[in-house]
Amino acid sequence: MATPSRKTSTPSSLASKRALPRDPSSEVPSKRKSSAPPAPPPLPLQSSRPFVEGSIVRIVMENFLTYDVCEVSPGPHLNMIIGANGTGKSSIVCAICLGLAGKPAFMGRADKVGFFVKRGCSKGMVEIELFRNSGNLTITREIDVAKNQSSWFINKKSTTQKVVEEQVAALNIQVGNLCQFLPQDKVGEFAKLSKIELLEATEKSIGPPEMHRYHCELKNFREKEKQLETSCKEKTEYLEKMIQRNERYKQDVERFYERKRHLDLIEMLEAKRPWVEYENVRQEYEEVKLARDRVKEEVRKLKEGQIPMTRRIEEIERQRQSLEARIKEKATDIKETSQKCKQKQDIIERKDKQIEELQQALTVKQNEEHDRQRRISNTRKMIEDLQNELKTAENCENLQPQIDAITNDLRRIQDEKASCEGEVIDKRGEKETLEKEKKSVGDNIVRFDNLMNQKEDKLRQRYRDTYDAVLWLRNNRDKFKQRVCEPIMLTINMKDNKNAKYIENHISSNDLRAFVFESQEDMEVFLREIRDNKKLRVNAVIAPKSSYADKAPSRSLNDLKQYGFFSYLRELFDAPDPVMSFLCCHYHIHEVPVGTERTREKIERVIQETRLKQMYTAEEKYVVKTSFYSNKVISSNTSLKVAQFLTVTVDLEQRRHLEEQLKEINRKLQAVEAGLIALYERNKHLEHKDNELRQKKKELLERKTKKRQLEQKISSKLGSLKLMEQDTCNLEEEERKASTKIKEINVQKAKLVTELTNFVKICTSLHIQKVDLILQNTTVISEKNKLESDYMAASSQLRLTEQHFIELDESRQRLLQKCKELMKRARQVCNLGAEQTVPQEYQTAFQDLPNTLDEIDALLTEERSRASCFTGLNPTVVEEYTKREEEIEQLTEELKIKKVELDKYRENISQVKERWLNPLKELVEKINEKFSNFFSSMQCAGEVDLHTENEEDYDKYGIRIRVKFRSSTQLHELTPHHQSGGERSVSTMLYLMALQELNRCPFRVVDEINQGMDPINERRVFEMVVNTACKENTSQYFFITPKLLQNLPYSEKMTVLFVYNGPHMLEPNRWNLKAFQRRRRRITFTQPQ
């Protein structure tokens, strides 16, 4: 909360006195201090009057609003607090409210208690001493600014706010009741109180303690009565509807029960039918069981007849196995003999193969000799040809100069290629550098665009019409003759974002979103299109014809730096010339300096020495004006709001520079790419020329080395010829050796053939013995097959019989299972357990029913047909009918209880109403009597009555105040709109005066209620206040006013408290109240009679 500097810059004092009839304007100051301990309260000049229980005896304030340390001692009756505006009168009212646990918001100044501590202090204190017959009650509230919390003490002992509120309420102190406590900022709200709110405030203020409680009980009882009446009415209507509905469904219920009798018979038939099915299946089961036993006996006899046949088959099987064993032995012998024959045959074949290999080796040697002779002949011919070619080869000594010339050309081309490749690498590096610069510049442009988009998004969200107009302007700039600037908030770019708050607090929001034009004609074209045609709400301004953008300030910034100023507003941002010129012309931004926290600490000196009209500190704006009448300097300060729009900075000039830089980079890139293409072509041409020279050099080198190669080939061929002539072979010796080896192998073959013939004879004898054993085994197998055929026939008969037995057994089991299922279903139908027998009622009913399935099914069909004739019947109808019958009975009982309860509430209402309404009417009548008398004494008329539209609506009761200030008019209800401000103040004051003698509250506070009154009414009201508040047995009264008329009547019971504030006040340590009182008495006593 900003506190005006004029309050904090000079000391203030407060004085109090008892009114003296001879000199009502005399003043007796009380102690005012800042650091010394508080002095004892002032002694009144008159004898002390007894205080009312709960009256304020003493008020102490430390570091509270305008006060450093101040102690106030009010009197028991009327306390008149007088002082000029801004001296601290209302600070006393705030101290009373907060010291008695009142809410900060009730004062209408601030919603946090920390804002009531003097600026620059971390803690503050308020202490209130209340009169009590049993001993005064001292309540202390210490306020911590940082935590925005309070510490409470009662008689110097720590306590809680709740305990303080209970103690204050026990003394009937209501700082939240406008009828008792009317602060300066709440005077206008008293007239805005509704009749109902005024009645509630009056009840709490002057009514007996139980009156408001009775009123609340009546409202609660009436609300309950309405709820019970509504409930009884709804239940009665619902009961009648249910009775009528049951009458309509009665015939349907009777038809339902007749249908039920048929359904019961159907149910009984369906219950007997499973029992009949069970008996039929049981008889079938017994028949199948007997047939199964007969087949079981046949199976036993067939199994006994198969035993001898099985034994004979086993004996023949043993004989067959013996013969097969002997056959296997003969087969083994035959196999071994055959193996030996095979071995002899293999040896004979190997001997034949050896003879063949010897013959092949001899043939190979003969072929090799013939081939050697042929190769010797071919080699001699090749040597001859090479020697002829060597003779004809040309002399190669003259080729070396050509080879050297080509080598020099190749070296020169390599140097050119290296130079070209170096240039390509440089160009590529230059291209990469340019591309990086292009990417960096592009990223910066995108960043600028993103920042600009943020500013435009803020504009679009807050001022959509302005944003749409910006889009239109960008697409239609060709329609304007001179420059048109977009809204100021988009064109301003802060050099430092933290300074945006100064600009936004200095320039109005309407101008921040205004378009700036250089031409009146352009502005008219723009507004005609945007406002008239598009119906958009936008602002537009015209820049001055002569530019103010570069206008120098009246004072150099160097002269102001000693006070903490670091810049003028103009130097905090950049903007186009028309915008800057407009702001300099209309907002004088070149003349408004911006300071720091050091500036705020020296603010008094800054205001007096610099004579600046506007200035900024770190968190506040100061406006300095000179009074037209007194030529005094008046300053005001406000806290700076947080910046919303200008925190995003976009330097458009830098963005244009980046775009030009991007174009230059693109131009350089194109030049580099063209150079690279030329270098690639040149490198390709050099590569082609290099390949041609290398091919020529290769051909010359081949011609130079051909003679040497021919000489090497001739030498190689002569060596090969010598080796072939030395490698000779004797064919006759080789043929003799081969013939001798073949004869030896033929002798070995003859011996092997004889041994093979003996083994063949043995093998033939073994085959004959094996055939004889096979014939014997065939005879045995034939006999065994015949016996097995007979056995299979008997087994087939046995299998058929066993299959028949199995089928019969399965049928028996199936019938048994079916019997169990039918028994289970029959028991389920009759709701019988596993061990229960059929009840007698079922047995009796079953005797009267048919005993065959056909008869039962026929009767079932007949009964179902009859039951189906009763269509349209719903079982839920009967259930609902029965349920409604029960509900009708229940509702009838509930209705009786509700009516009894309603009668009880009506009786309570009647009793409480009598205890509340009669005293209330008497109280309102007393208020009306005094209120009317007060108005009559002012030659006006006024009355107070108890108003309600319906006598039973206790929450609509209210107090109606009707007044008239002119004889020609009628009485009109007091409202915030019908009467003037002065008339409302007079009516409010007289109503409070009417409550004064009736009031239960220990004190009443009224702050500056006489401000809107004319002198006549002010004088009349003051007389009434003095007469009423100074009567015996009246409560304490605080009347706060900045001024009084001359020659007003005063009473000895009054206490006048003067609040001083100014540059000529005494220092607190020089304020001596007793000395001032003694001097005042001397002056009074020495005056001539």
Short mmCIF file of N, CA and C in Angstrom, two decimals, residues 545-680:
data_model
loop_
_atom_site.label_atom_id
_atom_site.label_comp_id
_atom_site.label_asym_id
_atom_site.label_seq_id
_atom_site.Cartn_x
_atom_site.Cartn_y
_atom_site.Cartn_z
N LYS A 545 3.79 17.20 -36.39
CA LYS A 545 4.37 17.50 -37.71
C LYS A 545 5.88 17.70 -37.60
N SER A 546 6.32 18.43 -36.59
CA SER A 546 7.77 18.58 -36.35
C SER A 546 8.17 17.55 -35.31
N SER A 547 9.24 16.84 -35.57
CA SER A 547 9.62 15.71 -34.73
C SER A 547 10.12 16.15 -33.35
N TYR A 548 9.65 15.48 -32.33
CA TYR A 548 10.10 15.69 -30.96
C TYR A 548 11.05 14.58 -30.52
N ALA A 549 11.35 13.64 -31.42
CA ALA A 549 12.07 12.43 -31.03
C ALA A 549 13.45 12.74 -30.47
N ASP A 550 14.11 13.76 -31.00
CA ASP A 550 15.48 14.07 -30.57
C ASP A 550 15.53 15.31 -29.67
N LYS A 551 14.41 15.72 -29.16
CA LYS A 551 14.37 16.92 -28.32
C LYS A 551 15.14 16.66 -27.03
N ALA A 552 16.01 17.59 -26.65
CA ALA A 552 16.85 17.42 -25.47
C ALA A 552 16.05 17.68 -24.20
N PRO A 553 16.35 16.98 -23.09
CA PRO A 553 15.66 17.25 -21.82
C PRO A 553 16.06 18.60 -21.26
N SER A 554 15.23 19.14 -20.42
CA SER A 554 15.49 20.46 -19.84
C SER A 554 16.64 20.42 -18.84
N ARG A 555 16.89 19.21 -18.25
CA ARG A 555 17.98 19.08 -17.29
C ARG A 555 18.86 17.93 -17.72
N SER A 556 20.14 18.09 -17.58
CA SER A 556 21.08 17.04 -17.95
C SER A 556 20.96 15.88 -16.97
N LEU A 557 21.11 14.67 -17.50
CA LEU A 557 21.03 13.48 -16.63
C LEU A 557 22.17 13.47 -15.62
N ASN A 558 23.31 14.04 -15.97
CA ASN A 558 24.44 14.08 -15.03
C ASN A 558 24.10 14.85 -13.76
N ASP A 559 23.24 15.90 -13.91
CA ASP A 559 22.83 16.66 -12.73
C ASP A 559 21.95 15.85 -11.81
N LEU A 560 21.27 14.83 -12.36
CA LEU A 560 20.29 14.05 -11.57
C LEU A 560 20.89 12.76 -11.03
N LYS A 561 22.08 12.38 -11.48
CA LYS A 561 22.65 11.10 -11.03
C LYS A 561 22.96 11.09 -9.55
N GLN A 562 23.18 12.28 -8.95
CA GLN A 562 23.46 12.35 -7.52
C GLN A 562 22.25 11.87 -6.69
N TYR A 563 21.04 11.91 -7.29
CA TYR A 563 19.84 11.45 -6.58
C TYR A 563 19.52 9.99 -6.88
N GLY A 564 20.33 9.32 -7.64
CA GLY A 564 20.09 7.91 -7.95
C GLY A 564 19.43 7.69 -9.29
N PHE A 565 19.17 8.74 -10.10
CA PHE A 565 18.56 8.57 -11.41
C PHE A 565 19.62 8.06 -12.39
N PHE A 566 19.23 7.11 -13.24
CA PHE A 566 20.18 6.52 -14.16
C PHE A 566 19.80 6.72 -15.63
N SER A 567 18.56 7.16 -15.91
CA SER A 567 18.16 7.34 -17.30
C SER A 567 16.83 8.08 -17.37
N TYR A 568 16.59 8.70 -18.56
CA TYR A 568 15.24 9.18 -18.86
C TYR A 568 14.46 8.04 -19.51
N LEU A 569 13.14 8.14 -19.48
CA LEU A 569 12.31 7.08 -20.05
C LEU A 569 12.64 6.86 -21.53
N ARG A 570 12.95 7.94 -22.28
CA ARG A 570 13.19 7.82 -23.72
C ARG A 570 14.37 6.91 -24.03
N GLU A 571 15.39 6.92 -23.15
CA GLU A 571 16.60 6.13 -23.41
C GLU A 571 16.43 4.66 -23.05
N LEU A 572 15.26 4.25 -22.50
CA LEU A 572 15.07 2.86 -22.08
C LEU A 572 14.62 1.97 -23.23
N PHE A 573 14.23 2.56 -24.38
CA PHE A 573 13.68 1.73 -25.44
C PHE A 573 13.98 2.37 -26.80
N ASP A 574 13.77 1.59 -27.85
CA ASP A 574 13.86 2.06 -29.23
C ASP A 574 12.47 2.02 -29.85
N ALA A 575 12.20 2.96 -30.77
CA ALA A 575 10.91 2.99 -31.45
C ALA A 575 11.08 3.78 -32.73
N PRO A 576 10.19 3.57 -33.71
CA PRO A 576 10.23 4.39 -34.92
C PRO A 576 10.09 5.87 -34.60
N ASP A 577 10.60 6.71 -35.49
CA ASP A 577 10.61 8.15 -35.24
C ASP A 577 9.22 8.73 -34.97
N PRO A 578 8.14 8.36 -35.74
CA PRO A 578 6.81 8.92 -35.42
C PRO A 578 6.33 8.53 -34.03
N VAL A 579 6.58 7.28 -33.63
CA VAL A 579 6.14 6.83 -32.30
C VAL A 579 6.89 7.58 -31.22
N MET A 580 8.22 7.68 -31.37
CA MET A 580 9.03 8.37 -30.37
C MET A 580 8.64 9.84 -30.28
N SER A 581 8.36 10.46 -31.43
CA SER A 581 7.96 11.87 -31.45
C SER A 581 6.63 12.06 -30.72
N PHE A 582 5.67 11.15 -30.98
CA PHE A 582 4.36 11.25 -30.30
C PHE A 582 4.52 11.12 -28.79
N LEU A 583 5.33 10.16 -28.33
CA LEU A 583 5.48 9.92 -26.89
C LEU A 583 6.22 11.08 -26.23
N CYS A 584 7.19 11.67 -26.92
CA CYS A 584 7.89 12.82 -26.35
C CYS A 584 6.96 14.02 -26.25
N CYS A 585 6.10 14.19 -27.23
CA CYS A 585 5.19 15.34 -27.26
C CYS A 585 4.10 15.22 -26.21
N HIS A 586 3.48 14.04 -26.09
CA HIS A 586 2.30 13.89 -25.24
C HIS A 586 2.63 13.32 -23.85
N TYR A 587 3.68 12.52 -23.73
CA TYR A 587 4.00 11.91 -22.44
C TYR A 587 5.33 12.42 -21.87
N HIS A 588 6.02 13.29 -22.62
CA HIS A 588 7.24 13.93 -22.13
C HIS A 588 8.24 12.91 -21.61
N ILE A 589 8.41 11.83 -22.35
CA ILE A 589 9.30 10.78 -21.88
C ILE A 589 10.75 11.22 -21.84
N HIS A 590 11.08 12.32 -22.53
CA HIS A 590 12.44 12.83 -22.49
C HIS A 590 12.68 13.69 -21.26
N GLU A 591 11.61 13.93 -20.47
CA GLU A 591 11.73 14.77 -19.28
C GLU A 591 11.51 13.97 -17.99
N VAL A 592 11.13 12.68 -18.09
CA VAL A 592 10.79 11.88 -16.91
C VAL A 592 11.95 10.95 -16.60
N PRO A 593 12.67 11.19 -15.47
CA PRO A 593 13.82 10.34 -15.14
C PRO A 593 13.39 9.08 -14.39
N VAL A 594 14.25 8.07 -14.43
CA VAL A 594 14.01 6.80 -13.74
C VAL A 594 15.14 6.60 -12.73
N GLY A 595 14.76 6.34 -11.49
CA GLY A 595 15.75 6.20 -10.43
C GLY A 595 15.76 4.81 -9.83
N THR A 596 16.47 4.67 -8.74
CA THR A 596 16.64 3.38 -8.07
C THR A 596 16.07 3.48 -6.66
N GLU A 597 16.37 2.49 -5.86
CA GLU A 597 15.92 2.49 -4.47
C GLU A 597 16.57 3.65 -3.71
N ARG A 598 17.76 4.05 -4.13
CA ARG A 598 18.43 5.21 -3.51
C ARG A 598 17.62 6.48 -3.72
N THR A 599 16.96 6.57 -4.88
CA THR A 599 16.11 7.74 -5.15
C THR A 599 14.95 7.81 -4.17
N ARG A 600 14.36 6.64 -3.89
CA ARG A 600 13.21 6.62 -2.96
C ARG A 600 13.64 7.04 -1.55
N GLU A 601 14.85 6.62 -1.16
CA GLU A 601 15.33 7.01 0.16
C GLU A 601 15.54 8.52 0.27
N LYS A 602 15.85 9.20 -0.86
CA LYS A 602 16.08 10.65 -0.86
C LYS A 602 14.89 11.41 -1.43
N ILE A 603 13.71 10.82 -1.45
CA ILE A 603 12.60 11.36 -2.22
C ILE A 603 12.22 12.78 -1.78
N GLU A 604 12.30 13.05 -0.47
CA GLU A 604 11.93 14.39 0.00
C GLU A 604 12.90 15.44 -0.57
N ARG A 605 14.14 15.09 -0.53
CA ARG A 605 15.15 16.01 -1.07
C ARG A 605 14.98 16.16 -2.58
N VAL A 606 14.69 15.05 -3.26
CA VAL A 606 14.50 15.10 -4.72
C VAL A 606 13.35 16.03 -5.07
N ILE A 607 12.24 15.89 -4.34
CA ILE A 607 11.04 16.71 -4.64
C ILE A 607 11.35 18.20 -4.42
N GLN A 608 12.06 18.52 -3.32
CA GLN A 608 12.31 19.92 -2.99
C GLN A 608 13.36 20.55 -3.91
N GLU A 609 14.38 19.79 -4.30
CA GLU A 609 15.50 20.39 -5.02
C GLU A 609 15.34 20.34 -6.54
N THR A 610 14.75 19.26 -7.08
CA THR A 610 14.73 19.10 -8.53
C THR A 610 13.53 19.75 -9.19
N ARG A 611 12.41 19.84 -8.41
CA ARG A 611 11.16 20.39 -8.97
C ARG A 611 10.69 19.60 -10.20
N LEU A 612 11.00 18.30 -10.21
CA LEU A 612 10.51 17.44 -11.30
C LEU A 612 9.02 17.20 -11.13
N LYS A 613 8.28 17.16 -12.23
CA LYS A 613 6.84 16.93 -12.15
C LYS A 613 6.50 15.45 -12.04
N GLN A 614 7.29 14.62 -12.71
CA GLN A 614 7.08 13.18 -12.63
C GLN A 614 8.44 12.51 -12.52
N MET A 615 8.49 11.37 -11.80
CA MET A 615 9.74 10.62 -11.67
C MET A 615 9.39 9.20 -11.24
N TYR A 616 10.32 8.30 -11.46
CA TYR A 616 10.14 6.90 -11.08
C TYR A 616 11.29 6.47 -10.18
N THR A 617 10.92 5.71 -9.13
CA THR A 617 11.93 5.00 -8.34
C THR A 617 11.87 3.53 -8.74
N ALA A 618 12.52 2.68 -7.95
CA ALA A 618 12.59 1.25 -8.35
C ALA A 618 11.20 0.64 -8.46
N GLU A 619 10.28 0.97 -7.55
CA GLU A 619 8.98 0.31 -7.54
C GLU A 619 7.82 1.29 -7.46
N GLU A 620 8.03 2.60 -7.59
CA GLU A 620 6.95 3.56 -7.41
C GLU A 620 7.05 4.68 -8.44
N LYS A 621 5.88 5.30 -8.67
CA LYS A 621 5.80 6.47 -9.53
C LYS A 621 5.39 7.66 -8.67
N TYR A 622 6.11 8.75 -8.79
CA TYR A 622 5.82 9.96 -8.01
C TYR A 622 5.35 11.06 -8.96
N VAL A 623 4.26 11.73 -8.57
CA VAL A 623 3.72 12.88 -9.31
C VAL A 623 3.72 14.07 -8.36
N VAL A 624 4.34 15.12 -8.78
CA VAL A 624 4.48 16.32 -7.92
C VAL A 624 3.69 17.46 -8.56
N LYS A 625 2.80 18.07 -7.75
CA LYS A 625 1.99 19.19 -8.22
C LYS A 625 2.16 20.36 -7.24
N THR A 626 1.90 21.53 -7.75
CA THR A 626 1.95 22.74 -6.91
C THR A 626 0.53 23.26 -6.73
N SER A 627 0.12 23.46 -5.47
CA SER A 627 -1.24 23.91 -5.18
C SER A 627 -1.48 25.28 -5.81
N PHE A 628 -2.62 25.42 -6.46
CA PHE A 628 -2.98 26.66 -7.13
C PHE A 628 -3.26 27.77 -6.12
N TYR A 629 -3.73 27.37 -4.93
CA TYR A 629 -4.14 28.36 -3.92
C TYR A 629 -3.01 28.69 -2.95
N SER A 630 -2.35 27.61 -2.40
CA SER A 630 -1.34 27.85 -1.36
C SER A 630 0.07 27.81 -1.88
N ASN A 631 0.25 27.45 -3.16
CA ASN A 631 1.59 27.34 -3.78
C ASN A 631 2.46 26.31 -3.07
N LYS A 632 1.81 25.35 -2.35
CA LYS A 632 2.53 24.27 -1.69
C LYS A 632 2.75 23.12 -2.66
N VAL A 633 3.84 22.44 -2.44
CA VAL A 633 4.16 21.28 -3.28
C VAL A 633 3.44 20.05 -2.72
N ILE A 634 2.66 19.42 -3.56
CA ILE A 634 1.90 18.22 -3.15
C ILE A 634 2.40 17.06 -3.99
N SER A 635 2.78 15.99 -3.32
CA SER A 635 3.27 14.80 -4.05
C SER A 635 2.40 13.60 -3.74
N SER A 636 2.29 12.74 -4.70
CA SER A 636 1.56 11.47 -4.52
C SER A 636 2.38 10.37 -5.17
N ASN A 637 2.27 9.20 -4.62
CA ASN A 637 3.03 8.06 -5.17
C ASN A 637 2.12 6.86 -5.31
N THR A 638 2.38 6.07 -6.30
CA THR A 638 1.63 4.83 -6.55
C THR A 638 2.62 3.72 -6.85
N SER A 639 2.25 2.51 -6.46
CA SER A 639 3.09 1.35 -6.74
C SER A 639 2.99 0.98 -8.21
N LEU A 640 4.09 0.53 -8.78
CA LEU A 640 4.13 0.18 -10.20
C LEU A 640 3.48 -1.18 -10.43
N LYS A 641 2.70 -1.26 -11.48
CA LYS A 641 2.11 -2.55 -11.87
C LYS A 641 3.14 -3.37 -12.63
N VAL A 642 2.94 -4.67 -12.60
CA VAL A 642 3.87 -5.57 -13.31
C VAL A 642 3.66 -5.43 -14.82
N ALA A 643 4.76 -5.40 -15.56
CA ALA A 643 4.67 -5.27 -17.02
C ALA A 643 4.04 -6.51 -17.64
N GLN A 644 3.21 -6.28 -18.70
CA GLN A 644 2.50 -7.38 -19.36
C GLN A 644 2.85 -7.52 -20.84
N PHE A 645 3.08 -6.40 -21.51
CA PHE A 645 3.21 -6.45 -22.98
C PHE A 645 4.64 -6.23 -23.47
N LEU A 646 5.41 -5.39 -22.81
CA LEU A 646 6.69 -4.95 -23.37
C LEU A 646 7.87 -5.78 -22.87
N THR A 647 7.59 -6.90 -22.18
CA THR A 647 8.68 -7.74 -21.68
C THR A 647 9.37 -8.50 -22.81
N VAL A 648 8.68 -8.61 -23.95
CA VAL A 648 9.29 -9.27 -25.12
C VAL A 648 9.86 -8.19 -26.04
N THR A 649 11.17 -8.29 -26.33
CA THR A 649 11.86 -7.25 -27.10
C THR A 649 12.19 -7.77 -28.50
N VAL A 650 11.81 -6.99 -29.52
CA VAL A 650 12.13 -7.33 -30.91
C VAL A 650 12.74 -6.10 -31.57
N ASP A 651 14.01 -6.20 -31.94
CA ASP A 651 14.70 -5.08 -32.59
C ASP A 651 14.47 -5.19 -34.09
N LEU A 652 13.50 -4.42 -34.62
CA LEU A 652 13.16 -4.50 -36.03
C LEU A 652 14.31 -4.03 -36.92
N GLU A 653 15.08 -3.02 -36.46
CA GLU A 653 16.21 -2.54 -37.25
C GLU A 653 17.25 -3.64 -37.40
N GLN A 654 17.48 -4.35 -36.30
CA GLN A 654 18.44 -5.45 -36.37
C GLN A 654 17.93 -6.56 -37.28
N ARG A 655 16.59 -6.79 -37.25
CA ARG A 655 16.03 -7.83 -38.12
C ARG A 655 16.21 -7.45 -39.59
N ARG A 656 16.01 -6.16 -39.94
CA ARG A 656 16.23 -5.73 -41.32
C ARG A 656 17.70 -5.88 -41.71
N HIS A 657 18.58 -5.58 -40.75
CA HIS A 657 20.01 -5.76 -41.02
C HIS A 657 20.31 -7.24 -41.29
N LEU A 658 19.66 -8.14 -40.52
CA LEU A 658 19.88 -9.59 -40.72
C LEU A 658 19.36 -10.03 -42.09
N GLU A 659 18.23 -9.49 -42.55
CA GLU A 659 17.71 -9.86 -43.86
C GLU A 659 18.67 -9.42 -44.98
N GLU A 660 19.23 -8.19 -44.84
CA GLU A 660 20.21 -7.74 -45.84
C GLU A 660 21.46 -8.60 -45.81
N GLN A 661 21.86 -8.97 -44.58
CA GLN A 661 23.03 -9.85 -44.44
C GLN A 661 22.77 -11.20 -45.10
N LEU A 662 21.53 -11.71 -44.98
CA LEU A 662 21.18 -12.99 -45.59
C LEU A 662 21.23 -12.90 -47.12
N LYS A 663 20.77 -11.78 -47.68
CA LYS A 663 20.84 -11.61 -49.14
C LYS A 663 22.29 -11.59 -49.62
N GLU A 664 23.16 -10.86 -48.88
CA GLU A 664 24.58 -10.79 -49.26
C GLU A 664 25.22 -12.18 -49.21
N ILE A 665 24.87 -12.98 -48.17
CA ILE A 665 25.42 -14.34 -48.05
C ILE A 665 24.96 -15.19 -49.23
N ASN A 666 23.69 -15.09 -49.61
CA ASN A 666 23.18 -15.86 -50.76
C ASN A 666 23.91 -15.47 -52.06
N ARG A 667 24.20 -14.16 -52.22
CA ARG A 667 24.92 -13.72 -53.42
C ARG A 667 26.33 -14.30 -53.44
N LYS A 668 27.01 -14.29 -52.30
CA LYS A 668 28.36 -14.86 -52.22
C LYS A 668 28.35 -16.35 -52.47
N LEU A 669 27.30 -17.04 -51.94
CA LEU A 669 27.19 -18.49 -52.16
C LEU A 669 27.07 -18.81 -53.64
N GLN A 670 26.27 -18.01 -54.38
CA GLN A 670 26.13 -18.25 -55.81
C GLN A 670 27.47 -18.07 -56.54
N ALA A 671 28.24 -17.02 -56.14
CA ALA A 671 29.55 -16.78 -56.78
C ALA A 671 30.51 -17.93 -56.48
N VAL A 672 30.49 -18.44 -55.22
CA VAL A 672 31.38 -19.55 -54.85
C VAL A 672 31.02 -20.80 -55.63
N GLU A 673 29.71 -21.09 -55.75
CA GLU A 673 29.29 -22.28 -56.50
C GLU A 673 29.67 -22.19 -57.98
N ALA A 674 29.59 -20.99 -58.57
CA ALA A 674 30.01 -20.81 -59.98
C ALA A 674 31.52 -21.05 -60.11
N GLY A 675 32.32 -20.56 -59.16
CA GLY A 675 33.76 -20.80 -59.18
C GLY A 675 34.10 -22.27 -59.05
N LEU A 676 33.35 -22.98 -58.18
CA LEU A 676 33.58 -24.43 -58.01
C LEU A 676 33.32 -25.17 -59.31
N ILE A 677 32.26 -24.81 -60.02
CA ILE A 677 31.94 -25.49 -61.29
C ILE A 677 33.07 -25.29 -62.30
N ALA A 678 33.61 -24.05 -62.39
CA ALA A 678 34.73 -23.77 -63.33
C ALA A 678 35.97 -24.58 -62.95
N LEU A 679 36.25 -24.68 -61.66
CA LEU A 679 37.43 -25.45 -61.20
C LEU A 679 37.25 -26.93 -61.50
N TYR A 680 36.02 -27.44 -61.34
CA TYR A 680 35.78 -28.87 -61.65
C TYR A 680 36.04 -29.14 -63.14
#
